[in-house]
Amino acid sequence: MRVIALVVLAGFAALPATAAAREAQPLVDLPPQTTSFPDRVITDGPIKAHAASAPKAYAAPDGTSIQVQFSDAYTENPEIAQTYVNFLGSLPHGAELAQLKVLLAPPAEVQRDCGGVDGVLACYDGRSHQMVVPGEQTDSSNGVTTSYVIAHEYGHHVATFRTNPPFSTLDFGPKYWASYEKVCDKVLGGRLVPGAEGQFYTANPGESWAETYARLTYPNEPWRFTRILKPDPGALAAARRDVLQPWATSATQTFSGRFTKAGPDGKRFLFPLKLDGALKVKLHGPSSARYDLRVSSLGQTRGQTKGKAARDSLSWQAACRQRRNETVAVRVLRRGGAGAFTVKVTYAG
């Protein structure tokens, strides 16, 4: 377990563009020949997109309503919009699907609206929850398909509606997946760069999350991001849990004990730490006693108190596991006095 304080990235401003006259095409669900393409996640939005039709709501197969717009480079076509909505409805999802907005635009326009970087095929705005994607099959020399691009982008949308305190889910991924992959520990070790674009794009765990999410629909595609986040069956199971049964709140556990003047001067309690996140340990004992706290894991002391009474506490904004299943030891030490005490532990899970 290690401790981390993190600041995540800002976004970018999109470039102006001119419309290209093309007909939109129905979306066809096609697995890609490869998955190598850059996208952009915008956190200082909104996207500065081209003029577009007014958004219209379309119903997915499960009845969820999704708003779709067409770039003014396209003729608005409800039947084509429905193919996109049907595909989105087929992806693993929760209630967040109803918050999605989709803008269909020609690939060249998508590239300009999403930042003007060569090869960008899509972008997602974390504030407006708008996905800008091609309204036709991508003309990509590396074999990426529009349906795969959309599956990846939807992973970012899922992350926006999941919590992983104190981390940004857009940059670190949701709680179960990020904890399984020990993203926090790998960031501390300098092996991952949350929120990175450009040079460190493939070391951005937020992008690896979106790519792992896409593997829930396209499981056999090659991995193009950092090999340390290449998903195994456990990572895929954690990702599916984040989608369907997301983490909601911290766990609590209370230990109790008693010191006598003639008894031992220390008592130890253990609990398993399976998720990364905030950790707080609070001692409550007799005001006349002098009890201290010591927290350790993997044979190392992580924190210790020495107060005047038995009301000490220790807390960490982020306790980052170094092993997937790490046991934390809480030891209560008596320096004086006697009587009953409790230790309340609050942790991610």
CSV table of C-alpha atoms in Angstrom, one decimal:
chain,number,residue,atom,x,y,z
A,1,MET,CA,0.0,0.0,0.0
A,2,ARG,CA,1.3,3.4,-1.0
A,3,VAL,CA,-0.1,6.9,-0.8
A,4,ILE,CA,-0.7,9.2,-3.8
A,5,ALA,CA,-2.0,12.7,-4.5
A,6,LEU,CA,-2.9,13.3,-8.1
A,7,VAL,CA,-3.8,16.1,-10.5
A,8,VAL,CA,-5.3,15.2,-13.9
A,9,LEU,CA,-5.0,16.9,-17.2
A,10,ALA,CA,-6.8,19.6,-19.0
A,11,GLY,CA,-8.3,19.2,-22.4
A,12,PHE,CA,-7.8,21.1,-25.7
A,13,ALA,CA,-9.6,23.5,-28.0
A,14,ALA,CA,-10.8,22.1,-31.3
A,15,LEU,CA,-9.9,23.7,-34.6
A,16,PRO,CA,-12.3,25.3,-37.1
A,17,ALA,CA,-13.4,23.2,-40.0
A,18,THR,CA,-15.3,23.3,-43.2
A,19,ALA,CA,-18.1,20.8,-44.1
A,20,ALA,CA,-17.5,18.0,-46.5
A,21,ALA,CA,-20.4,16.9,-48.7
A,22,ARG,CA,-20.9,13.2,-48.1
A,23,GLU,CA,-23.8,10.8,-47.5
A,24,ALA,CA,-24.0,9.1,-44.2
A,25,GLN,CA,-24.0,5.3,-44.2
A,26,PRO,CA,-25.8,2.8,-41.9
A,27,LEU,CA,-23.6,1.5,-39.2
A,28,VAL,CA,-22.5,-2.1,-39.7
A,29,ASP,CA,-21.1,-4.1,-36.8
A,30,LEU,CA,-17.7,-5.3,-38.0
A,31,PRO,CA,-14.7,-6.5,-36.0
A,32,PRO,CA,-11.6,-4.6,-36.9
A,33,GLN,CA,-8.5,-6.1,-38.5
A,34,THR,CA,-6.5,-4.0,-36.0
A,35,THR,CA,-7.4,-1.5,-33.3
A,36,SER,CA,-4.7,1.1,-33.9
A,37,PHE,CA,-6.2,4.6,-33.9
A,38,PRO,CA,-6.0,7.7,-31.7
A,39,ASP,CA,-9.0,9.4,-30.2
A,40,ARG,CA,-9.4,12.3,-27.9
A,41,VAL,CA,-11.1,12.8,-24.5
A,42,ILE,CA,-12.1,16.4,-23.9
A,43,THR,CA,-12.5,17.6,-20.3
A,44,ASP,CA,-12.6,21.4,-20.8
A,45,GLY,CA,-15.4,21.2,-23.4
A,46,PRO,CA,-17.6,21.7,-25.1
A,47,ILE,CA,-16.4,20.3,-28.5
A,48,LYS,CA,-16.4,23.1,-31.1
A,49,ALA,CA,-18.2,21.1,-33.7
A,50,HIS,CA,-19.6,22.1,-37.1
A,51,ALA,CA,-23.2,23.2,-37.6
A,52,ALA,CA,-25.5,20.2,-37.2
A,53,SER,CA,-29.1,19.3,-37.2
A,54,ALA,CA,-31.2,19.6,-34.1
A,55,PRO,CA,-30.8,16.6,-31.8
A,56,LYS,CA,-33.5,14.0,-32.1
A,57,ALA,CA,-34.2,11.1,-29.7
A,58,TYR,CA,-34.2,7.5,-31.0
A,59,ALA,CA,-35.1,4.5,-28.9
A,60,ALA,CA,-32.6,1.6,-28.4
A,61,PRO,CA,-33.9,-1.9,-28.4
A,62,ASP,CA,-34.3,-1.8,-24.6
A,63,GLY,CA,-36.3,1.4,-24.9
A,64,THR,CA,-33.5,3.8,-23.8
A,65,SER,CA,-33.7,7.1,-25.6
A,66,ILE,CA,-30.5,8.4,-27.2
A,67,GLN,CA,-30.0,11.8,-28.9
A,68,VAL,CA,-28.5,11.8,-32.3
A,69,GLN,CA,-27.4,14.8,-34.5
A,70,PHE,CA,-26.1,14.8,-38.1
A,71,SER,CA,-23.4,17.2,-39.3
A,72,ASP,CA,-24.8,19.6,-41.8
A,73,ALA,CA,-22.5,17.9,-44.3
A,74,TYR,CA,-25.0,15.0,-44.2
A,75,THR,CA,-28.6,14.7,-45.0
A,76,GLU,CA,-30.5,13.8,-41.9
A,77,ASN,CA,-31.7,10.2,-42.1
A,78,PRO,CA,-33.6,8.6,-39.2
A,79,GLU,CA,-33.0,5.1,-40.5
A,80,ILE,CA,-29.2,5.6,-40.4
A,81,ALA,CA,-29.4,7.2,-36.9
A,82,GLN,CA,-31.3,4.1,-35.8
A,83,THR,CA,-28.5,1.8,-36.8
A,84,TYR,CA,-26.1,3.7,-34.6
A,85,VAL,CA,-28.6,3.6,-31.7
A,86,ASN,CA,-29.3,-0.1,-32.1
A,87,PHE,CA,-25.5,-0.8,-32.0
A,88,LEU,CA,-25.0,1.3,-28.9
A,89,GLY,CA,-27.9,-0.5,-27.2
A,90,SER,CA,-26.2,-3.8,-27.9
A,91,LEU,CA,-23.0,-2.8,-26.0
A,92,PRO,CA,-22.8,-3.6,-22.2
A,93,HIS,CA,-24.3,-0.6,-20.5
A,94,GLY,CA,-26.2,0.7,-17.6
A,95,ALA,CA,-28.4,3.7,-17.1
A,96,GLU,CA,-25.7,6.0,-18.4
A,97,LEU,CA,-26.8,5.1,-22.0
A,98,ALA,CA,-29.7,7.6,-21.7
A,99,GLN,CA,-27.3,10.4,-21.1
A,100,LEU,CA,-25.3,9.9,-24.3
A,101,LYS,CA,-25.4,12.4,-27.2
A,102,VAL,CA,-24.1,11.3,-30.6
A,103,LEU,CA,-22.9,13.6,-33.4
A,104,LEU,CA,-22.4,11.9,-36.8
A,105,ALA,CA,-19.9,13.7,-39.1
A,106,PRO,CA,-17.6,12.9,-42.1
A,107,PRO,CA,-14.3,11.5,-40.9
A,108,ALA,CA,-12.3,14.5,-42.1
A,109,GLU,CA,-14.7,16.8,-40.1
A,110,VAL,CA,-14.4,14.5,-37.1
A,111,GLN,CA,-10.6,14.9,-37.2
A,112,ARG,CA,-10.8,18.7,-37.3
A,113,ASP,CA,-13.5,18.9,-34.6
A,114,CYS,CA,-11.6,16.5,-32.3
A,115,GLY,CA,-8.4,18.5,-32.3
A,116,GLY,CA,-6.9,18.3,-35.8
A,117,VAL,CA,-4.4,15.5,-34.9
A,118,ASP,CA,-3.6,13.2,-37.8
A,119,GLY,CA,-5.5,10.0,-37.6
A,120,VAL,CA,-8.0,10.9,-34.9
A,121,LEU,CA,-11.2,9.0,-35.6
A,122,ALA,CA,-13.5,10.1,-32.7
A,123,CYS,CA,-13.7,12.1,-29.5
A,124,TYR,CA,-15.7,12.2,-26.4
A,125,ASP,CA,-16.7,15.2,-24.3
A,126,GLY,CA,-16.7,14.4,-20.6
A,127,ARG,CA,-18.8,17.5,-19.8
A,128,SER,CA,-21.5,17.4,-22.4
A,129,HIS,CA,-21.4,13.6,-22.8
A,130,GLN,CA,-21.3,14.0,-26.5
A,131,MET,CA,-19.6,11.4,-28.7
A,132,VAL,CA,-18.4,12.7,-32.2
A,133,VAL,CA,-17.9,9.7,-34.5
A,134,PRO,CA,-17.9,9.0,-38.3
A,135,GLY,CA,-21.2,8.8,-40.0
A,136,GLU,CA,-19.8,6.2,-42.4
A,137,GLN,CA,-17.3,3.4,-42.4
A,138,THR,CA,-13.9,4.8,-41.7
A,139,ASP,CA,-11.5,4.8,-44.6
A,140,SER,CA,-8.7,3.6,-42.4
A,141,SER,CA,-5.6,2.0,-43.9
A,142,ASN,CA,-5.0,0.1,-40.7
A,143,GLY,CA,-8.3,-1.7,-40.7
A,144,VAL,CA,-10.2,0.0,-37.9
A,145,THR,CA,-14.0,-0.1,-38.2
A,146,THR,CA,-16.5,2.5,-37.2
A,147,SER,CA,-18.3,0.1,-34.9
A,148,TYR,CA,-15.0,-0.6,-33.0
A,149,VAL,CA,-14.3,3.1,-32.7
A,150,ILE,CA,-17.8,3.6,-31.2
A,151,ALA,CA,-17.3,0.7,-28.7
A,152,HIS,CA,-14.0,2.4,-27.5
A,153,GLU,CA,-15.7,5.8,-27.2
A,154,TYR,CA,-18.5,4.3,-25.2
A,155,GLY,CA,-16.0,3.1,-22.7
A,156,HIS,CA,-15.1,6.7,-22.0
A,157,HIS,CA,-18.8,7.4,-21.5
A,158,VAL,CA,-19.2,4.6,-19.0
A,159,ALA,CA,-16.2,6.0,-17.1
A,160,THR,CA,-17.8,9.4,-16.8
A,161,PHE,CA,-20.7,7.9,-15.0
A,162,ARG,CA,-18.7,5.7,-12.6
A,163,THR,CA,-16.9,6.8,-9.4
A,164,ASN,CA,-13.4,6.0,-8.3
A,165,PRO,CA,-12.5,8.4,-5.5
A,166,PRO,CA,-10.1,10.1,-5.2
A,167,PHE,CA,-9.2,9.5,-8.9
A,168,SER,CA,-10.8,10.8,-12.1
A,169,THR,CA,-12.4,7.8,-13.8
A,170,LEU,CA,-11.8,9.4,-17.2
A,171,ASP,CA,-8.1,9.3,-16.5
A,172,PHE,CA,-7.7,6.2,-14.2
A,173,GLY,CA,-10.7,4.1,-15.2
A,174,PRO,CA,-13.5,2.9,-12.9
A,175,LYS,CA,-12.9,1.4,-9.4
A,176,TYR,CA,-12.9,-2.4,-10.0
A,177,TRP,CA,-10.9,-2.4,-13.2
A,178,ALA,CA,-8.4,0.2,-12.0
A,179,SER,CA,-7.9,-1.6,-8.7
A,180,TYR,CA,-7.5,-5.0,-10.3
A,181,GLU,CA,-4.8,-3.6,-12.6
A,182,LYS,CA,-3.2,-1.7,-9.7
A,183,VAL,CA,-3.3,1.5,-11.8
A,184,CYS,CA,-2.5,3.7,-8.8
A,185,ASP,CA,0.7,1.8,-7.9
A,186,LYS,CA,1.8,1.8,-11.5
A,187,VAL,CA,1.3,5.6,-11.7
A,188,LEU,CA,3.4,6.0,-8.5
A,189,GLY,CA,6.1,3.8,-10.2
A,190,GLY,CA,6.1,6.1,-13.3
A,191,ARG,CA,4.9,3.4,-15.6
A,192,LEU,CA,1.5,5.0,-16.4
A,193,VAL,CA,0.5,8.6,-17.3
A,194,PRO,CA,-3.1,9.3,-16.5
A,195,GLY,CA,-4.9,11.6,-19.0
A,196,ALA,CA,-1.9,11.8,-21.4
A,197,GLU,CA,-2.4,12.6,-25.0
A,198,GLY,CA,0.3,12.6,-27.7
A,199,GLN,CA,3.6,11.0,-26.8
A,200,PHE,CA,2.3,9.0,-23.8
A,201,TYR,CA,-1.1,8.2,-25.2
A,202,THR,CA,-0.6,4.4,-25.0
A,203,ALA,CA,0.5,4.7,-21.3
A,204,ASN,CA,-2.8,6.5,-20.4
A,205,PRO,CA,-4.8,4.2,-18.2
A,206,GLY,CA,-8.0,6.0,-19.2
A,207,GLU,CA,-7.4,4.9,-22.8
A,208,SER,CA,-6.5,1.4,-21.7
A,209,TRP,CA,-9.8,1.3,-19.8
A,210,ALA,CA,-11.8,2.2,-22.9
A,211,GLU,CA,-9.9,-0.4,-24.9
A,212,THR,CA,-10.5,-3.0,-22.3
A,213,TYR,CA,-14.2,-2.1,-22.4
A,214,ALA,CA,-14.2,-2.6,-26.2
A,215,ARG,CA,-12.8,-6.1,-25.6
A,216,LEU,CA,-16.1,-7.0,-23.9
A,217,THR,CA,-17.6,-6.8,-27.4
A,218,TYR,CA,-14.6,-7.6,-29.5
A,219,PRO,CA,-12.5,-10.0,-27.4
A,220,ASN,CA,-10.1,-11.2,-30.0
A,221,GLU,CA,-8.5,-8.0,-31.2
A,222,PRO,CA,-4.7,-7.3,-30.7
A,223,TRP,CA,-3.7,-5.1,-27.8
A,224,ARG,CA,-2.0,-1.8,-28.8
A,225,PHE,CA,-1.6,0.0,-25.5
A,226,THR,CA,1.0,-0.6,-22.7
A,227,ARG,CA,1.5,-4.3,-22.2
A,228,ILE,CA,1.3,-3.8,-18.4
A,229,LEU,CA,-2.5,-3.2,-18.8
A,230,LYS,CA,-3.2,-5.9,-21.4
A,231,PRO,CA,-6.4,-7.5,-20.1
A,232,ASP,CA,-6.5,-11.0,-18.7
A,233,PRO,CA,-9.8,-12.7,-17.8
A,234,GLY,CA,-9.8,-11.1,-14.4
A,235,ALA,CA,-9.5,-7.6,-15.9
A,236,LEU,CA,-12.3,-8.3,-18.3
A,237,ALA,CA,-14.5,-9.6,-15.4
A,238,ALA,CA,-13.6,-6.4,-13.3
A,239,ALA,CA,-14.5,-4.2,-16.3
A,240,ARG,CA,-17.9,-6.0,-16.8
A,241,ARG,CA,-18.6,-5.5,-13.1
A,242,ASP,CA,-17.8,-1.8,-13.4
A,243,VAL,CA,-20.4,-1.5,-16.1
A,244,LEU,CA,-23.2,-3.7,-14.7
A,245,GLN,CA,-22.6,-3.5,-10.9
A,246,PRO,CA,-20.5,-0.4,-10.3
A,247,TRP,CA,-18.8,0.5,-7.1
A,248,ALA,CA,-20.9,2.9,-5.0
A,249,THR,CA,-19.6,3.4,-1.5
A,250,SER,CA,-16.8,2.7,0.9
A,251,ALA,CA,-16.7,-0.3,3.3
A,252,THR,CA,-16.5,0.0,7.1
A,253,GLN,CA,-15.3,-2.4,9.7
A,254,THR,CA,-15.2,-1.9,13.5
A,255,PHE,CA,-12.8,-3.8,15.8
A,256,SER,CA,-13.1,-3.8,19.6
A,257,GLY,CA,-10.8,-4.7,22.4
A,258,ARG,CA,-9.9,-4.0,26.0
A,259,PHE,CA,-6.6,-3.3,27.8
A,260,THR,CA,-6.1,-4.2,31.4
A,261,LYS,CA,-3.2,-2.8,33.5
A,262,ALA,CA,-1.8,-6.3,33.9
A,263,GLY,CA,-2.4,-7.4,30.3
A,264,PRO,CA,-0.4,-7.1,27.1
A,265,ASP,CA,0.3,-3.6,25.8
A,266,GLY,CA,-0.7,-4.2,22.1
A,267,LYS,CA,-3.6,-5.7,20.1
A,268,ARG,CA,-3.5,-6.3,16.4
A,269,PHE,CA,-6.4,-6.5,13.9
A,270,LEU,CA,-6.3,-7.4,10.2
A,271,PHE,CA,-8.4,-6.6,7.2
A,272,PRO,CA,-8.0,-7.3,3.4
A,273,LEU,CA,-7.6,-4.3,1.1
A,274,LYS,CA,-8.8,-5.3,-2.3
A,275,LEU,CA,-9.6,-1.8,-3.8
A,276,ASP,CA,-7.6,1.4,-4.1
A,277,GLY,CA,-9.0,4.5,-2.5
A,278,ALA,CA,-9.3,6.5,0.7
A,279,LEU,CA,-8.4,4.9,3.9
A,280,LYS,CA,-9.2,6.1,7.4
A,281,VAL,CA,-8.5,4.5,10.8
A,282,LYS,CA,-10.1,6.0,13.9
A,283,LEU,CA,-9.5,4.9,17.5
A,284,HIS,CA,-11.9,5.6,20.3
A,285,GLY,CA,-11.0,4.7,23.9
A,286,PRO,CA,-11.1,6.1,27.4
A,287,SER,CA,-10.1,9.8,27.6
A,288,SER,CA,-7.9,9.0,30.5
A,289,ALA,CA,-5.9,6.4,28.7
A,290,ARG,CA,-3.0,6.7,26.3
A,291,TYR,CA,-3.5,4.4,23.3
A,292,ASP,CA,-1.8,4.8,20.0
A,293,LEU,CA,-2.3,3.5,16.4
A,294,ARG,CA,0.1,1.9,14.0
A,295,VAL,CA,-0.9,0.8,10.5
A,296,SER,CA,1.3,-1.5,8.4
A,297,SER,CA,1.2,-3.6,5.3
A,298,LEU,CA,3.7,-5.9,3.5
A,299,GLY,CA,5.9,-5.6,6.6
A,300,GLN,CA,6.2,-1.8,6.5
A,301,THR,CA,4.8,0.8,8.9
A,302,ARG,CA,2.5,3.1,6.9
A,303,GLY,CA,1.5,5.4,9.7
A,304,GLN,CA,1.7,5.8,13.5
A,305,THR,CA,0.3,8.2,16.1
A,306,LYS,CA,1.3,9.2,19.6
A,307,GLY,CA,-1.5,11.3,21.1
A,308,LYS,CA,-2.3,12.3,24.6
A,309,ALA,CA,-5.5,10.3,24.8
A,310,ALA,CA,-7.0,7.2,23.1
A,311,ARG,CA,-8.8,9.2,20.3
A,312,ASP,CA,-6.2,9.0,17.5
A,313,SER,CA,-6.8,8.7,13.8
A,314,LEU,CA,-4.9,8.1,10.6
A,315,SER,CA,-6.1,8.8,7.1
A,316,TRP,CA,-4.9,8.6,3.5
A,317,GLN,CA,-6.4,10.2,0.5
A,318,ALA,CA,-5.4,7.2,-1.6
A,319,ALA,CA,-4.1,3.9,-0.2
A,320,CYS,CA,-2.6,2.2,-3.3
A,321,ARG,CA,-2.1,-1.5,-3.1
A,322,GLN,CA,1.1,-3.1,-4.2
A,323,ARG,CA,-0.6,-6.5,-4.4
A,324,ARG,CA,-4.1,-7.3,-5.6
A,325,ASN,CA,-5.0,-8.7,-2.3
A,326,GLU,CA,-3.1,-6.9,0.4
A,327,THR,CA,-3.6,-7.4,4.1
A,328,VAL,CA,-3.5,-4.3,6.3
A,329,ALA,CA,-2.6,-4.6,10.0
A,330,VAL,CA,-4.0,-2.1,12.5
A,331,ARG,CA,-2.2,-2.3,15.9
A,332,VAL,CA,-3.5,-0.5,19.0
A,333,LEU,CA,-0.6,0.2,21.5
A,334,ARG,CA,-1.2,1.0,25.2
A,335,ARG,CA,1.2,3.5,26.8
A,336,GLY,CA,-1.0,4.1,29.9
A,337,GLY,CA,-4.4,3.6,31.4
A,338,ALA,CA,-6.8,0.8,30.7
A,339,GLY,CA,-10.3,0.1,29.4
A,340,ALA,CA,-12.3,-0.8,26.3
A,341,PHE,CA,-11.7,0.7,22.9
A,342,THR,CA,-13.0,0.5,19.3
A,343,VAL,CA,-11.2,1.0,16.0
A,344,LYS,CA,-13.3,2.0,13.0
A,345,VAL,CA,-11.8,1.4,9.6
A,346,THR,CA,-13.2,3.0,6.4
A,347,TYR,CA,-11.8,1.9,3.1
A,348,ALA,CA,-12.7,1.4,-0.6
A,349,GLY,CA,-13.2,-2.3,-0.3
